[in-house]
Amino acid sequence: MALIVQKYGGSSVADTESIKRVAKRVVETKKKGNRVAVVVSAMGDTTDDLIDQALSIDSNPPEREMDMLMTAGERISMSLLAMAIHAEGSRAHSFTGQQAGFFTDARYGAADSAYSSARIKRIQTERIQTELDKNKIVLVAGFQGINAKGDATTLGRGGSDTSAVALAVALGADICEIYTDVDGIFTADPRIVPAARRIPSIDYESILEMASCGSKVLALRCVEYAQRFNMPLHVRSSFSRRPGTLVVPDGIDPRTLPNLD
Ligand code: ASP
Ligand code: MG
């Protein structure tokens, strides 16, 4: 039995129909006999909309309140996804970053930056383990944690990728699957360069080089984290069944990884 962490980005859960589609895919993974934990992003443009609302009230909003606001987006998608999984006849249990035991440092997340924001210090996985042991699908709100004061913090834009990899490492998962709206990582942006080719398998270093050249499929911090702990990643589309891109440590045969179909 494999333990799989899946992350679904905002475009994969943009509306309730998409959430139902994602629920089917999550349940399918579970029914293949895997243990499954899922990290979700906020629906579509929710985070941008929340930031716009805040800035329309105060051009320099208090950081603490900004983080409180931004964590709301992921709570909406995780609870709706739990309901959609329930409607599929399976059992799911959703957790905020706080409930999931994501402890961060004291920084609040700057709305416009991926770097000057909170960093995960440790993940206390007991509650998640308990629900996985009950054979449930566990859902975790991405991009958030709590600081030592118990206040909500956020991890920077695109931070759900980092939540997913950190959770996969903390749980000792076999793979962390990152679901997005493109079929993996390409030699160039396939939406702009039609001749771009999908990269079937790649190492962390090359991804980090691509990211520093502006490729934005994965958050830089999440790749650094995966590299540090040798966590295999599978970047793939939630809209298709195509194979995606495996990001694996040197020396691992990608064909030995779970849930490749
Ligand atoms: N919802 C957050 C953002 O839009 C985090 C994420 O999607 O990874 O940046
Ligand atoms: Mg993203």
XYZ file of C-alpha atoms and ligand atoms in Angstrom:
271
model
C 0.000 0.000 0.000
C 1.449 3.354 -1.027
C 1.001 6.655 0.785
C 0.288 9.377 -1.751
C 0.091 13.123 -1.180
C -1.790 14.961 -3.923
C -1.904 18.724 -4.359
C -4.564 20.415 -6.465
C -3.914 23.991 -7.564
C -6.459 26.794 -7.853
C -7.281 26.156 -11.523
C -8.097 22.498 -10.721
C -10.675 23.525 -8.088
C -11.896 26.742 -9.738
C -15.638 25.975 -9.390
C -17.900 23.338 -7.885
C -17.918 21.237 -11.072
C -14.118 21.138 -10.954
C -14.220 20.212 -7.277
C -16.507 17.280 -8.102
C -14.104 16.175 -10.842
C -11.166 16.352 -8.429
C -13.160 14.417 -5.812
C -13.603 11.568 -8.307
C -9.876 11.459 -8.956
C -9.025 11.483 -5.247
C -11.535 8.699 -4.528
C -10.178 6.681 -7.443
C -6.659 6.925 -6.003
C -7.963 5.802 -2.618
C -9.909 2.890 -4.109
C -6.758 1.575 -5.773
C -5.707 0.745 -2.212
C -3.554 3.769 -1.388
C -3.511 5.980 1.684
C -4.268 9.472 0.406
C -3.680 12.955 1.822
C -4.642 15.953 -0.304
C -3.475 19.563 -0.135
C -5.709 22.130 -1.840
C -5.250 25.685 -3.037
C -7.949 28.337 -2.955
C -10.523 28.182 -5.758
C -9.459 29.996 -8.952
C -8.630 33.640 -8.312
C -9.887 33.641 -4.716
C -6.584 34.695 -3.157
C -6.175 37.590 -5.614
C -9.761 38.656 -4.941
C -9.215 38.598 -1.176
C -6.091 40.722 -1.525
C -7.954 43.212 -3.751
C -10.746 43.460 -1.209
C -8.267 44.096 1.587
C -6.404 46.759 -0.399
C -9.642 48.489 -1.321
C -10.217 49.006 2.405
C -6.678 49.770 3.553
C -3.650 50.272 1.308
C -1.424 49.001 4.113
C -3.451 46.378 5.972
C -2.159 44.893 9.254
C -0.090 41.793 8.403
C -1.795 39.621 10.961
C -5.227 40.348 9.545
C -3.969 39.895 5.999
C -2.796 36.374 6.789
C -6.026 35.604 8.587
C -7.922 36.712 5.491
C -5.755 34.812 3.015
C -6.072 31.510 4.887
C -9.832 31.667 4.288
C -9.528 30.769 0.588
C -8.044 27.323 1.184
C -10.624 26.561 3.873
C -13.409 27.014 1.354
C -11.905 24.585 -1.144
C -10.957 21.936 1.437
C -14.432 21.788 2.980
C -16.203 21.747 -0.400
C -13.852 18.984 -1.565
C -14.622 17.006 1.613
C -18.323 17.308 0.792
C -17.767 16.265 -2.814
C -15.840 13.186 -1.636
C -18.663 12.405 0.775
C -21.148 12.719 -2.098
C -19.020 10.131 -3.951
C -19.612 7.737 -1.075
C -16.153 7.982 0.504
C -14.998 9.451 3.795
C -12.829 12.549 4.061
C -11.725 14.791 6.902
C -10.476 18.327 6.277
C -7.949 20.259 8.359
C -6.844 23.876 8.415
C -3.099 24.448 8.583
C -3.446 24.886 12.318
C -5.447 21.680 12.800
C -3.014 19.820 10.555
C -0.149 20.859 12.861
C 1.788 23.113 10.465
C 3.958 25.208 12.782
C 5.757 28.127 11.148
C 8.127 30.875 12.181
C 6.828 34.276 13.265
C 6.754 36.036 9.896
C 3.498 36.872 8.238
C 3.113 36.295 4.516
C 3.632 39.264 2.250
C 0.822 39.121 -0.284
C 3.118 39.908 -3.198
C 6.049 37.654 -2.421
C 6.915 33.989 -2.178
C 9.970 34.564 -0.025
C 9.440 37.108 2.744
C 6.718 34.996 4.265
C 6.347 32.355 6.960
C 8.390 29.177 6.752
C 7.338 25.773 8.021
C 9.344 24.722 11.078
C 7.704 21.396 11.822
C 4.544 19.445 11.144
C 2.898 17.581 13.964
C 1.074 14.887 12.035
C -0.809 13.045 14.820
C -4.310 14.175 13.865
C -3.673 13.432 10.210
C -2.258 9.989 11.021
C -5.279 9.207 13.191
C -7.686 9.927 10.333
C -5.543 8.054 7.790
C -5.545 5.078 10.170
C -9.357 5.231 10.157
C -9.057 4.706 6.402
C -10.196 8.254 5.621
C -8.946 10.604 2.939
C -7.276 13.539 4.667
C -7.572 17.040 3.200
C -5.285 19.859 4.271
C -5.601 23.561 3.503
C -2.492 24.611 1.586
C -0.381 27.726 2.054
C -0.948 28.111 5.802
C 0.153 27.308 9.299
C 0.291 28.875 12.741
C 3.031 30.702 14.583
C 4.090 30.193 18.194
C 1.368 32.619 19.310
C -1.260 30.432 17.652
C -2.037 33.000 14.942
C -2.593 32.074 11.296
C 0.372 32.556 8.964
C 0.730 32.084 5.206
C 3.621 30.713 3.185
C 3.816 33.154 0.272
C 2.132 33.053 -3.138
C 2.127 29.575 -4.596
C 2.808 28.224 -1.109
C 0.455 25.246 -1.380
C 3.126 23.409 -3.363
C 5.416 23.779 -0.366
C 2.663 22.647 2.010
C 2.221 19.515 -0.084
C 5.904 18.606 -0.234
C 6.389 19.337 3.470
C 3.402 17.154 4.315
C 4.672 14.367 2.058
C 8.045 14.483 3.827
C 6.463 14.575 7.303
C 4.228 11.591 6.529
C 6.983 9.656 4.745
C 4.887 9.522 1.563
C 6.002 7.501 -1.454
C 5.274 10.353 -3.849
C 3.917 13.901 -3.918
C 1.666 14.496 -6.932
C 1.204 18.124 -7.990
C -1.946 18.514 -10.096
C -2.158 21.568 -12.308
C -3.712 22.667 -15.621
C -0.820 21.654 -17.881
C 0.452 18.145 -18.665
C 3.638 18.485 -16.664
C 6.828 20.465 -17.177
C 7.710 21.494 -20.724
C 10.864 22.689 -22.447
C 9.031 26.039 -22.848
C 5.553 27.320 -21.944
C 3.266 25.192 -24.184
C 0.638 27.951 -24.152
C 3.126 30.264 -25.871
C 5.474 27.903 -27.723
C 3.452 25.212 -29.551
C 6.592 23.166 -30.281
C 7.405 22.851 -26.567
C 7.978 19.244 -25.491
C 6.927 17.603 -22.235
C 9.843 16.463 -20.096
C 8.991 12.914 -18.905
C 11.544 12.821 -16.088
C 14.014 15.334 -14.670
C 16.195 15.903 -11.583
C 15.746 18.630 -8.960
C 18.790 20.654 -9.999
C 17.521 21.099 -13.564
C 14.095 22.188 -12.297
C 15.713 24.741 -10.017
C 17.697 26.083 -12.981
C 14.507 26.322 -15.045
C 12.714 28.084 -12.182
C 15.486 30.639 -11.902
C 14.968 31.279 -15.644
C 11.331 32.122 -15.005
C 9.573 28.759 -15.441
C 6.704 28.850 -12.984
C 5.187 25.381 -12.860
C 6.486 24.696 -9.353
C 7.233 27.057 -6.491
C 11.009 27.267 -6.057
C 10.815 26.617 -2.347
C 8.883 23.395 -2.851
C 11.548 22.022 -5.199
C 14.303 22.930 -2.737
C 12.375 21.137 -0.023
C 11.799 18.057 -2.184
C 15.483 17.972 -3.095
C 16.574 18.244 0.521
C 14.476 15.221 1.500
C 14.624 13.283 -1.808
C 10.841 13.385 -2.163
C 9.766 12.291 -5.668
C 7.314 14.694 -7.348
C 4.869 13.983 -10.137
C 3.631 17.116 -11.890
C 0.545 16.317 -13.952
C -2.755 17.710 -15.171
C -5.998 17.204 -13.267
C -7.791 17.743 -16.594
C -6.208 14.827 -18.465
C -4.854 11.328 -17.977
C -1.555 12.044 -19.634
C 1.606 11.030 -17.792
C 3.102 14.385 -16.688
C 6.645 14.953 -15.448
C 8.462 13.027 -12.722
C 10.984 14.950 -10.656
C 13.107 12.320 -8.987
C 16.407 11.998 -7.146
C 19.346 10.611 -9.130
C 19.484 6.840 -8.985
C 15.755 6.232 -8.566
C 14.056 4.347 -11.370
C 10.927 6.456 -12.054
C 9.025 3.330 -13.111
C 9.091 2.064 -9.527
C 6.937 4.977 -8.286
C 3.234 4.477 -7.407
C 0.112 5.741 -9.206
C 1.738 6.483 -12.566
C -1.336 5.590 -14.661
N -3.830 30.365 -2.808
C -2.451 30.771 -2.686
C -2.032 31.612 -3.861
O -2.854 31.905 -4.714
C -1.530 29.625 -2.487
C -1.447 28.651 -3.631
O -2.336 28.606 -4.476
O -0.490 27.891 -3.694
O -0.915 32.013 -3.938
Mg 0.188 27.501 -7.766
